[in-house]
Coordinates of C-alpha atoms and ligand atoms in Angstrom, one line a residue:
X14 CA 71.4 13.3 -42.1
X15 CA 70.5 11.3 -39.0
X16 CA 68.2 12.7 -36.4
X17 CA 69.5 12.9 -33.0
X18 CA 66.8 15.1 -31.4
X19 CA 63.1 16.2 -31.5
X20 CA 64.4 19.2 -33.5
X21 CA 66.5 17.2 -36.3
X22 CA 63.3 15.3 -36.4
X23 CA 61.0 18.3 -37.0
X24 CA 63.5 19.9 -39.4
X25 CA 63.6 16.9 -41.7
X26 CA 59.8 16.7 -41.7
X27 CA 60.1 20.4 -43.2
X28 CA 62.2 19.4 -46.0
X29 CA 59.9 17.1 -47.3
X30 CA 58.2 18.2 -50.5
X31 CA 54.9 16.4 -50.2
X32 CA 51.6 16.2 -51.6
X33 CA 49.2 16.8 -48.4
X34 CA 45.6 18.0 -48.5
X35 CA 44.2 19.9 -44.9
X36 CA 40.8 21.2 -44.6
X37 CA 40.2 21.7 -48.2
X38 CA 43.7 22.7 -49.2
X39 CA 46.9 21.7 -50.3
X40 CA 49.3 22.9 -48.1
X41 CA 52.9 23.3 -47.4
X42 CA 54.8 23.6 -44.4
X43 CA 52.8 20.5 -42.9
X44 CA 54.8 19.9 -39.4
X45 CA 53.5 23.6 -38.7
X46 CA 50.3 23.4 -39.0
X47 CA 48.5 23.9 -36.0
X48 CA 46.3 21.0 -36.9
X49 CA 49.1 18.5 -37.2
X50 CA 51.5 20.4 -35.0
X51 CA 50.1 18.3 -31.8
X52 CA 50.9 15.0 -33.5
X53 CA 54.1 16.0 -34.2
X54 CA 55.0 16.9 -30.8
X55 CA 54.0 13.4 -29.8
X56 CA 56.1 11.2 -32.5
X57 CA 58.9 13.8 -31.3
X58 CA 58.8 12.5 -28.1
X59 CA 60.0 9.3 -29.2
X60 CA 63.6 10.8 -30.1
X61 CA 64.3 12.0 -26.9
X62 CA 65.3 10.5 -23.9
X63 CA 64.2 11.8 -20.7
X64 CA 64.4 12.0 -16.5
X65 CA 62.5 8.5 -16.2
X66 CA 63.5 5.1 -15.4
X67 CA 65.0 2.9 -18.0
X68 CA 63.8 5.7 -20.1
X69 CA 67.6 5.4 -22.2
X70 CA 67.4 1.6 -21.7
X71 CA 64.0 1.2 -23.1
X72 CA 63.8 3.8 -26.3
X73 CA 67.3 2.5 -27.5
X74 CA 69.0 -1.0 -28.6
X75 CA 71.9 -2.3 -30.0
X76 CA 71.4 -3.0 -33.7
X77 CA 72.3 -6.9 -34.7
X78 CA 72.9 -5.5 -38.0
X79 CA 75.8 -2.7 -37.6
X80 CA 76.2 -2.9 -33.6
X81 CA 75.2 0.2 -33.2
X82 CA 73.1 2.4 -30.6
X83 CA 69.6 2.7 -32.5
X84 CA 66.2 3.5 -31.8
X85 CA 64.3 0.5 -30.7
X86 CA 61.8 1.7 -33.3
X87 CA 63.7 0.8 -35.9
X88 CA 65.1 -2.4 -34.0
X89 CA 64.7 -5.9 -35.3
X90 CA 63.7 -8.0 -31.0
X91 CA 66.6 -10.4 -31.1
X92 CA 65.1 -11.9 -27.3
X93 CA 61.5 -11.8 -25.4
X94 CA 63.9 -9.3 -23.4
X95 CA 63.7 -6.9 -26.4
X96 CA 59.5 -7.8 -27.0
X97 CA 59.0 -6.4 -23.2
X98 CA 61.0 -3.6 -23.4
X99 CA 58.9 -2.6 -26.6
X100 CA 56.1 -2.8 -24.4
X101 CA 57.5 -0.9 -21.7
X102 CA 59.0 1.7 -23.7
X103 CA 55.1 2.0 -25.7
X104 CA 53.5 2.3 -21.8
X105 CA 56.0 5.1 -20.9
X106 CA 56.0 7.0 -24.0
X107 CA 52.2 7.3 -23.6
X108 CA 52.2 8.3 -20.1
X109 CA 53.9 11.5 -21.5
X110 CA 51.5 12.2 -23.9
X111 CA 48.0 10.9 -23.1
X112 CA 47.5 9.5 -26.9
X113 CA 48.9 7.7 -29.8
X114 CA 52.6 8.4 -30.6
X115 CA 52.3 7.1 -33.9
X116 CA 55.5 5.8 -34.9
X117 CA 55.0 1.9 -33.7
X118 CA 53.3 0.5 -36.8
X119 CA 56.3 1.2 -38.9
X120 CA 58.5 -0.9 -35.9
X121 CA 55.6 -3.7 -36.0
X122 CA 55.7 -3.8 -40.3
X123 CA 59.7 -3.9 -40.1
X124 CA 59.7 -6.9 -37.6
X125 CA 56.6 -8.9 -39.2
X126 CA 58.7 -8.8 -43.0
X127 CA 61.5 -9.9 -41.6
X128 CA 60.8 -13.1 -40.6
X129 CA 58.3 -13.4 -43.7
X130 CA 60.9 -11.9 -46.1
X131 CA 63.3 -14.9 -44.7
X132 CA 61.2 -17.8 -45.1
X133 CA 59.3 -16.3 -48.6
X134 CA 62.9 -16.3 -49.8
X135 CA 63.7 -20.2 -49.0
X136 CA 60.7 -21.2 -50.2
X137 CA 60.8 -19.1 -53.2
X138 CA 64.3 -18.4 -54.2
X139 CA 63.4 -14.6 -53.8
X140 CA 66.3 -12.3 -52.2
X141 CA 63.4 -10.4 -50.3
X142 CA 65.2 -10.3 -46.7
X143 CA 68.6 -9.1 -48.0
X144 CA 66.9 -6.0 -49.6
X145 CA 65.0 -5.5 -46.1
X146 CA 68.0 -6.1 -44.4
X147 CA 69.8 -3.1 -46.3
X148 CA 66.6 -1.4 -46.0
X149 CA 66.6 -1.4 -42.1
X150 CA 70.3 -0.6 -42.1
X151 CA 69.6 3.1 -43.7
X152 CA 66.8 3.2 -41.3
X153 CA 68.4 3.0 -37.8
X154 CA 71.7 4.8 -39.3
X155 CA 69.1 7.6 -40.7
X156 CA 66.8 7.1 -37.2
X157 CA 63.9 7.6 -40.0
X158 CA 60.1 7.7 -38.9
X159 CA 58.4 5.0 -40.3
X160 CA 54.2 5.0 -41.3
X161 CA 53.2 0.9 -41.8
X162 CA 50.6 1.2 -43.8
X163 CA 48.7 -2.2 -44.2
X164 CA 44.7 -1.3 -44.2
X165 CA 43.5 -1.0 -47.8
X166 CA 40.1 1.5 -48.8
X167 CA 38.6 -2.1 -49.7
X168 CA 35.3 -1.2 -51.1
X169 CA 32.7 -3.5 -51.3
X170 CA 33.3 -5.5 -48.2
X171 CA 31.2 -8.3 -49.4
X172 CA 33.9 -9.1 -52.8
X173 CA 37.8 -10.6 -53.1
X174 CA 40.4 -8.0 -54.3
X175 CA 39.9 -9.2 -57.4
X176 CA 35.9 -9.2 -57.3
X177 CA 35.6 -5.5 -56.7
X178 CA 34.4 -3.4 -59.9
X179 CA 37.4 -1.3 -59.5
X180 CA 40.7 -3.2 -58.9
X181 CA 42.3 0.1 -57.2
X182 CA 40.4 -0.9 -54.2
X183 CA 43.2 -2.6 -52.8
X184 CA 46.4 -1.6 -53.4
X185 CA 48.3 -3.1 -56.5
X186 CA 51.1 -4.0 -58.8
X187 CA 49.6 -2.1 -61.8
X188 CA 52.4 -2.6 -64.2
X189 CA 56.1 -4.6 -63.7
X190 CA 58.9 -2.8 -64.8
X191 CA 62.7 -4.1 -65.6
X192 CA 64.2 -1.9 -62.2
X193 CA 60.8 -1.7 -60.6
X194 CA 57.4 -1.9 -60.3
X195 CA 54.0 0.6 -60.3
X196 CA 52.0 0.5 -57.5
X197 CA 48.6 2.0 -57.6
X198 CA 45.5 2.0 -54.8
X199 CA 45.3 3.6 -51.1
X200 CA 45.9 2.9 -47.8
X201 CA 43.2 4.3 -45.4
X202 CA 43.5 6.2 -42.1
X203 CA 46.9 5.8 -41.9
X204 CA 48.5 6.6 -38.3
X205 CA 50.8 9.2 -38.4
X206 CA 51.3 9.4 -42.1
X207 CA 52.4 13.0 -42.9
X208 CA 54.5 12.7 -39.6
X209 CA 56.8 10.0 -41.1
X210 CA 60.1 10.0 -44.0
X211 CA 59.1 6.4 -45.3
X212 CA 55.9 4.6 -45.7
X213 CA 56.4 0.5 -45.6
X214 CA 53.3 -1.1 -47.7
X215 CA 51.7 -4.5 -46.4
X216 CA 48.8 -6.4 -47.8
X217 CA 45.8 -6.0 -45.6
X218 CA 45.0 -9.9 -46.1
X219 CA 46.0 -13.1 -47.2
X220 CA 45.5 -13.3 -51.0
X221 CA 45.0 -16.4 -53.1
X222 CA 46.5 -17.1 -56.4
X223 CA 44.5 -15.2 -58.4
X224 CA 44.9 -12.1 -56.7
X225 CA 48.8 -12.1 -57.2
X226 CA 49.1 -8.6 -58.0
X227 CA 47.8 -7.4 -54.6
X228 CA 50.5 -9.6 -52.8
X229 CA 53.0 -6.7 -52.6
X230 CA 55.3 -5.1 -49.9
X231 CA 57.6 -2.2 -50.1
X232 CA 59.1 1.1 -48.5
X233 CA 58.7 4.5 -50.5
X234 CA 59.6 7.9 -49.2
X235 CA 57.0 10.0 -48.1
X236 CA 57.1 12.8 -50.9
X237 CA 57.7 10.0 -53.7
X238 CA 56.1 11.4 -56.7
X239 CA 52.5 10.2 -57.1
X240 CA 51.8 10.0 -53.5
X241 CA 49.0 12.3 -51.9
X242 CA 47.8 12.5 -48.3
X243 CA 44.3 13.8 -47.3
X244 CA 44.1 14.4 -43.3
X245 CA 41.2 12.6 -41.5
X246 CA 39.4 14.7 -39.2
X247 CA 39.0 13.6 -35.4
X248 CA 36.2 15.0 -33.1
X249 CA 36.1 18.6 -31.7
X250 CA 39.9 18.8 -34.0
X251 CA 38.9 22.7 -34.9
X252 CA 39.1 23.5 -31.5
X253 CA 43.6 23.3 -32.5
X254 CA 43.1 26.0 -34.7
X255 CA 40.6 28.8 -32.7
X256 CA 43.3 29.5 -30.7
X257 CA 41.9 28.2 -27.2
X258 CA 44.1 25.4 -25.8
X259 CA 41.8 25.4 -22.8
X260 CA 39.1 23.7 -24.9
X261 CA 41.3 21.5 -26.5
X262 CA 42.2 19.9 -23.3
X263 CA 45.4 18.4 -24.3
X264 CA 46.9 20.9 -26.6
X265 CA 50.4 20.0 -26.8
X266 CA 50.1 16.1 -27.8
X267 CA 47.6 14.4 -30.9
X268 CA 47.4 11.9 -33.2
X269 CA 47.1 11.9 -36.6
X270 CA 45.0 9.5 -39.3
X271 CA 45.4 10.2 -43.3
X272 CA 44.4 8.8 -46.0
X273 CA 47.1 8.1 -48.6
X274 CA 46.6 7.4 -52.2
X275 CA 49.6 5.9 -54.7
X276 CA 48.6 7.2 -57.7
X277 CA 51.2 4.9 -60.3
X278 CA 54.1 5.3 -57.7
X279 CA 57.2 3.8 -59.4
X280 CA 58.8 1.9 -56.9
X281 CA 62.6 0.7 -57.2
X282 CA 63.3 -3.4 -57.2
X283 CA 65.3 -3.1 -53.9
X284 CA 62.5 -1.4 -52.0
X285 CA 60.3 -4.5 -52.9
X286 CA 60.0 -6.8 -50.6
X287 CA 57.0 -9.0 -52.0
X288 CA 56.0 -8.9 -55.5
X289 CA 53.1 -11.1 -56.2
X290 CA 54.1 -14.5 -53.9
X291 CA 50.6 -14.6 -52.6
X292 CA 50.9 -17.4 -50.2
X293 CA 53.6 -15.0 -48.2
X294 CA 51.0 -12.8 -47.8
X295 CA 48.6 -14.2 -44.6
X296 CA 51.9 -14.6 -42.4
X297 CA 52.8 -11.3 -43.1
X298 CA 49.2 -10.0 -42.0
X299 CA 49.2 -12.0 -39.1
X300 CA 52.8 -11.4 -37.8
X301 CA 52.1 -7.9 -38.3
X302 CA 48.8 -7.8 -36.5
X303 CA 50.0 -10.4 -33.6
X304 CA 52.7 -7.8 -32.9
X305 CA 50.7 -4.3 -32.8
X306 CA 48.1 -6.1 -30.9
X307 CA 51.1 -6.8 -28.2
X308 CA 51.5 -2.5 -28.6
X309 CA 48.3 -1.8 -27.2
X310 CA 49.1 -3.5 -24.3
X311 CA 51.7 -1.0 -23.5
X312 CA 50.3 1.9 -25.1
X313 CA 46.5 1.6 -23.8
X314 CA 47.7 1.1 -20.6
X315 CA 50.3 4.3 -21.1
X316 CA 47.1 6.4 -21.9
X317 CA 44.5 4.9 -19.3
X318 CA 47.1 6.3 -16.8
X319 CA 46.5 9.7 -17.4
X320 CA 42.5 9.0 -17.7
X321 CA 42.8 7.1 -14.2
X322 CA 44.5 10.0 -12.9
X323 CA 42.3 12.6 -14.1
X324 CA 39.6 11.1 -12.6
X325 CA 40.7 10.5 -9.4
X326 CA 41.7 14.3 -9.9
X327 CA 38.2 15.0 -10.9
X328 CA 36.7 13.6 -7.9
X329 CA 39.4 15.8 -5.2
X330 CA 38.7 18.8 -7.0
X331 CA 34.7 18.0 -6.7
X332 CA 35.4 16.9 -2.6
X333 CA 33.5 13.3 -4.1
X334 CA 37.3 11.2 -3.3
X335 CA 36.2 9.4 -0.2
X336 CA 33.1 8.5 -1.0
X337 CA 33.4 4.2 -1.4
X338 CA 31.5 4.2 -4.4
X339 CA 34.0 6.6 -6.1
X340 CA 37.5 4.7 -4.7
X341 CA 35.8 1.1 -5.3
X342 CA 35.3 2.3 -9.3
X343 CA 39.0 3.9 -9.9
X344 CA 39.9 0.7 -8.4
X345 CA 37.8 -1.1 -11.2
X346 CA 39.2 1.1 -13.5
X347 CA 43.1 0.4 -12.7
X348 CA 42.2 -3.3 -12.6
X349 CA 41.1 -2.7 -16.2
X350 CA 43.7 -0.9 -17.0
X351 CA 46.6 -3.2 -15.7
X352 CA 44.6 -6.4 -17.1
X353 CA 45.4 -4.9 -20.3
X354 CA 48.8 -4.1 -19.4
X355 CA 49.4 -7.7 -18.1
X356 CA 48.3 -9.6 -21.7
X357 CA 50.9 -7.1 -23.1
X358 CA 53.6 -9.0 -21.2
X359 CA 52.3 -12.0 -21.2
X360 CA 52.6 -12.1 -25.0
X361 CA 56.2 -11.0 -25.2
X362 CA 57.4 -13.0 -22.5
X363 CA 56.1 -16.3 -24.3
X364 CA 57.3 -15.0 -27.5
X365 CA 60.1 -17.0 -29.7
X366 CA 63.0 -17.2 -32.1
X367 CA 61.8 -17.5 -35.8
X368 CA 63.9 -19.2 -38.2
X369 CA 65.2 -15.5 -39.2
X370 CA 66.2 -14.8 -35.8
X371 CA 63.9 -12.3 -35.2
X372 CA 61.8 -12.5 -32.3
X373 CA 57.7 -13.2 -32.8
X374 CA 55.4 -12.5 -29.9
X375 CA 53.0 -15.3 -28.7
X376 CA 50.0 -15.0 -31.6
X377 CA 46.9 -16.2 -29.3
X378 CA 47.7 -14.2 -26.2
X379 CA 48.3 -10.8 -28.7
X380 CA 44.9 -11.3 -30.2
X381 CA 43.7 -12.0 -26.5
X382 CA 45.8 -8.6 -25.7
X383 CA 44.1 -6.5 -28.4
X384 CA 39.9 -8.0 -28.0
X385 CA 40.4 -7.1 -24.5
X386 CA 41.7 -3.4 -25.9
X387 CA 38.5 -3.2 -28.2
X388 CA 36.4 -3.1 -24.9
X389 CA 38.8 -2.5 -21.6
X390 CA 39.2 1.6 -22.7
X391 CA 35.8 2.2 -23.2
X392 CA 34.5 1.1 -19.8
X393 CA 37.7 2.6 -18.3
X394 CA 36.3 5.9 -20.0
X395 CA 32.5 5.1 -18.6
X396 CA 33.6 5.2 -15.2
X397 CA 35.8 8.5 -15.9
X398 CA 32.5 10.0 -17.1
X399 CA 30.5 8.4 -14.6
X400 CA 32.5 10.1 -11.8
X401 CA 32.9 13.2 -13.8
X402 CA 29.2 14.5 -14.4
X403 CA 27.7 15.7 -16.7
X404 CA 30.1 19.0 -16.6
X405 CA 32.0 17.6 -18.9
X406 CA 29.8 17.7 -21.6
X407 CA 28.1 21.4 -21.2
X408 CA 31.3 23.6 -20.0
X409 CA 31.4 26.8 -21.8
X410 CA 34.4 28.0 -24.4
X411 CA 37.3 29.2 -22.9
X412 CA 36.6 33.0 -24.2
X413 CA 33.9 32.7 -21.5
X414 CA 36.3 32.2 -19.0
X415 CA 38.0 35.4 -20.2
X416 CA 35.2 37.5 -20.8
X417 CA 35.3 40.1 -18.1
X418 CA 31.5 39.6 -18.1
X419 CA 31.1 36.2 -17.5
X420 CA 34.5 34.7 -16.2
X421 CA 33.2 36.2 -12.1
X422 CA 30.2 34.1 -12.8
X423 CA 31.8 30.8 -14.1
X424 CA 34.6 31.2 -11.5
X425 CA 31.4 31.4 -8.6
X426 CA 29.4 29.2 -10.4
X427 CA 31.7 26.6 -11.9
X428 CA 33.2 25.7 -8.5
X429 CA 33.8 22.6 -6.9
X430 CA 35.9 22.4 -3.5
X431 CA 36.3 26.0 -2.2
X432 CA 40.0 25.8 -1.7
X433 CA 40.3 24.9 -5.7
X434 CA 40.4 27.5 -8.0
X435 CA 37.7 26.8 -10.3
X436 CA 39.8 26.7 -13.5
X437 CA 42.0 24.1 -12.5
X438 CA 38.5 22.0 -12.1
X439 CA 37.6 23.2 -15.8
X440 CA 41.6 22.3 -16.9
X441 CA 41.6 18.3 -15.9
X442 CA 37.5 18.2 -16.9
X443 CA 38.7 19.2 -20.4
X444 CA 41.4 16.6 -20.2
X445 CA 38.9 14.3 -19.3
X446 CA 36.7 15.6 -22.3
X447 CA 39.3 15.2 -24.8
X448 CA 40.4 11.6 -24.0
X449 CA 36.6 10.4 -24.1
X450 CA 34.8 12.4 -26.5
X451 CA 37.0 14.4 -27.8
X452 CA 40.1 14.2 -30.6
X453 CA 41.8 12.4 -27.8
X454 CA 39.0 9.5 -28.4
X455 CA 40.2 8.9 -31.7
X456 CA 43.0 7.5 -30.5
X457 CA 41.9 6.2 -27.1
X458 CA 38.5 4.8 -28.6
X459 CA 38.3 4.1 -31.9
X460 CA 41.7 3.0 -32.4
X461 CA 40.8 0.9 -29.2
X462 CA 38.4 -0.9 -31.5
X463 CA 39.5 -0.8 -34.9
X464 CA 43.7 -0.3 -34.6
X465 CA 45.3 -3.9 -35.7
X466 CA 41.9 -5.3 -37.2
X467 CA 38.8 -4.9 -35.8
X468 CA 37.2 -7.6 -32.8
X469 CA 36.2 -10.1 -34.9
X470 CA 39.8 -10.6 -36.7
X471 CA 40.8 -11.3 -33.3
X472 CA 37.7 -13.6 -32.8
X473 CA 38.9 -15.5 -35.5
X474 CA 42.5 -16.2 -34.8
X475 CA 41.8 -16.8 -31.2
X476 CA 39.3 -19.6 -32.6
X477 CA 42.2 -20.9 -34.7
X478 CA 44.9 -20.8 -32.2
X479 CA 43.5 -21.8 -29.2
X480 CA 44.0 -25.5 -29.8
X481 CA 40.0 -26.5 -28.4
X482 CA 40.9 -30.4 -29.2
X483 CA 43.2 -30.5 -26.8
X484 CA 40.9 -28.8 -24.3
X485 CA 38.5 -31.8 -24.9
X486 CA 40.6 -34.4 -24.7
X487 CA 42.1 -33.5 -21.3
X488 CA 38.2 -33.1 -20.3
X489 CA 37.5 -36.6 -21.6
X490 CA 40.7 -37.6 -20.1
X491 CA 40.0 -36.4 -16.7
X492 CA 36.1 -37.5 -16.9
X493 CA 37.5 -41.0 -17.9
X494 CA 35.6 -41.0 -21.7
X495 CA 37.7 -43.7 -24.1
X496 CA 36.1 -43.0 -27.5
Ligands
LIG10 FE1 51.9 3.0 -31.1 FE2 49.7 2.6 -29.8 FE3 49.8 4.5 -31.6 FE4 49.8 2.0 -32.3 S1 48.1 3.0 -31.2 S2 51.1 3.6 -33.1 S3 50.9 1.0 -30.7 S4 51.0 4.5 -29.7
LIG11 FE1 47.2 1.9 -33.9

């Protein structure tokens, strides 16, 4: 049935029969919980259209499959018109929820394969890309969540795939069947996992001819047998379920990181999209990473909205907002913020036409995008703490702020301008808290660094792309050197 609203979308995640693991326990009923419940509400947010400009223009598209209206989640850019609006839809969708919305890694997998599925398939005779192609068409037609799930557990860091003392350290082909094949490995701290229908599986790097069996791709649905999920905790994430929202600080919208493991998952031949053609494997990493790294630009930016304006909040409600020292560091931090923003466009603008026909962002200026992502957020969040104080690390629970006996003293004690009632000062400080230190940093910070490959992946393709022999010829050129 297709989803047209947040509340299809939460129905169908009740009808899955999964295999999830929370806090110890294997539960049912997963959308509910009140530990996942906040993530939910943020991927449900990408199903609905609201009072915002472009807001219709920029979460739908027009499918060059079927022609028709679809989610630009599950759209396949056809123009660097389509790579901005995915950035401008990720900044917008963010600045409703102050975190990760979790459903853009599936969109980035989707669009990487299909140009690799193309040109996999001319050079190896495969029929990869008509498979994807009939895969995406049940996707937009269903408006299906997607998890991409690319990041293996890949134990000892030091070895290959196929050096590691257990192969199951990267996820592999363990056995080739006549309709199918059996996958088995994990994929760790997987972004919205138990808040999607289909998981699409990447290889996490380029592999080499001897490591054949982990060059595999394919989409499997969500309560396939043989799948389980294990949620990742995030900091201060039992505050969701003691029944305070104050101390939560942003208790409607989370994220949500799992760990998935395939335990023999039998996957059907027209789900696979790569099956052991190794040397696909590195342009499929890379397209996928060169476009997620383009996300943060929008989504970063979307969340280091709210922290800009919780700050400057902060400093009103503590009568600190004119003091130049104050302005001159919000101003640092929207600088920041929009510098990110910036390298977002910049990479889909100068993006191209792949021989598929699918659109590919610009691969340095993503990689640019995302190492400036791995530091930008965290002095952004600095400076929100800076101007904060150190209140936002010692408040006391909300029950205090109920407790007949104490709440008189906090609301005396805990004030900041006189004309603000104190617990709106306590309200935007526990935003603040949240976003920087809190669950809300697990997406803001540590996804900041980590999300698409960590700093030094980016370091490395920005060596390779950057084209640094060209850069000293035009010196020597210019300082008239002939040899
Ligand atoms: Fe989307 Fe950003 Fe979350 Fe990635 S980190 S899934 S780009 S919202
Ligand atoms: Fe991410």
């Amino acid at each position: 049935m297709k989803i047209n609203s947040a509340d299809d979308y939460l129905e169908s995640l009740r009808s899955l029969e999964r295999n999830v693991f929370v806090r110890g326990e294997r539960i049912s009923g997963t959308p509910d919980h009140p530990l996942i419940r906040p993530s939910v509400n943020a991927v449900s947010e990408t199903f609905e259209e609201r009072d915002e400009e472009n807001s219709r223009e920029l979460l739908f598209a027009t499918s060059h499959l079927t022609g028709n209206e679809i989610s630009r989640f599950t759209h396949i850019h056809q123009s660097t018109s389509d790579l901005l609006r995915k950035v401008l839809m990720q900044r917008l969708l963010a600045r409703r929820v102050a975190t990760c919305f979790q459903r853009c890694v599936g969109m980035d997998g989707l669009n990487a394969l299909y140009s690799v599925t193309y040109e996999c398939d001319a050079a190896h005779h495969t029929n990869y890309h008509e498979r994807l192609k009939n895969y995406i068409r049940f996707i937009q037609e269903e408006n299906l969540v997607v998890e991409g799930a690319m990041t293996d557990v890949k134990g000892d860091r030091g070895l290959r795939p196929s050096e590691q003392s257990d192969p199951d350290m990267f996820l592999r082909i363990a056995k080739r069947k006549d309709d199918g094949i059996i996958v088995r490995g994990a994929k760790a701290h997987q972004t919205g996992a138990l808040n999607s229908h289909e998981i699409l599986v990447m290889p996490t790097a380029g592999m080499r001819e001897n490591e054949a069996q982990y060059a595999v791709s394919f989409a499997i649905p969500a309560d396939a047998p043989g799948i389980t999920f294990i949620l990742g905790r995030q900091p201060s994430d039992t505050r969701k379920i003691e029944e305070s929202p104050l101390d939560v600080g942003n208790p409607t919208y989370g994220s949500q990181e799992a760990l998935v493991i395939f335990d023999d998952v039998f996957v059907p031949e027209e789900r696979v999209f790569l099956s052991g053609e190794y040397d696909s494997s590195g342009a499929m990493v890379e397209r996928f990473a060169a476009y997620h790294r383009q996300s943060y630009g929008g989504c970063k930016a979307g969340v280091g909205d709210i922290l800009i304006g919780a700050t400057k909040l902060v400093s009103e409600y503590q009568g600190i907002s004119r003091a130049s020292h104050v302005r001159d560091k919000i101003t640092e931090m929207i600088h920041l913020n929009e510098t990110l923003f910036s390298c977002g466009i910049a990479t889909s603008v100068l993006g191209r036409k792949t021989p598929s026909g699918c659109y590919l962002v610009d691969m340095l200026l993503a990689n640019v995008c995302k190492l400036n992502v791995t530091r930008f957020p965290f002095e952004i969040s600095r400076l929100a703490q800076d101007i904060a104080g150190g209140l936002l690390a010692t408040m006391p629970f909300q029950k205090d702020f109920e407790n007949p006996e104490t709440a008189p003293l906090l609301e005396k004690y805990l004030r900041g301008k006189s004309e603000i009632p104190t617990i709106e000062r306590i309200k935007i400080m526990k935003l603040l808290e949240n976003m920087t230190m809190g669950c809300g940093a697990a997406a803001y910070l540590t996804e900041s660094i980590h999300g698409a490959g960590s700093p030094q992946a980016q370091r490395i393709m920005i060596e390779r792309l950057s084209n640094i022999d060209e850069k000293v010829r035009l010196a020597k050129k210019i300082a008239g050197i002939d040899w």
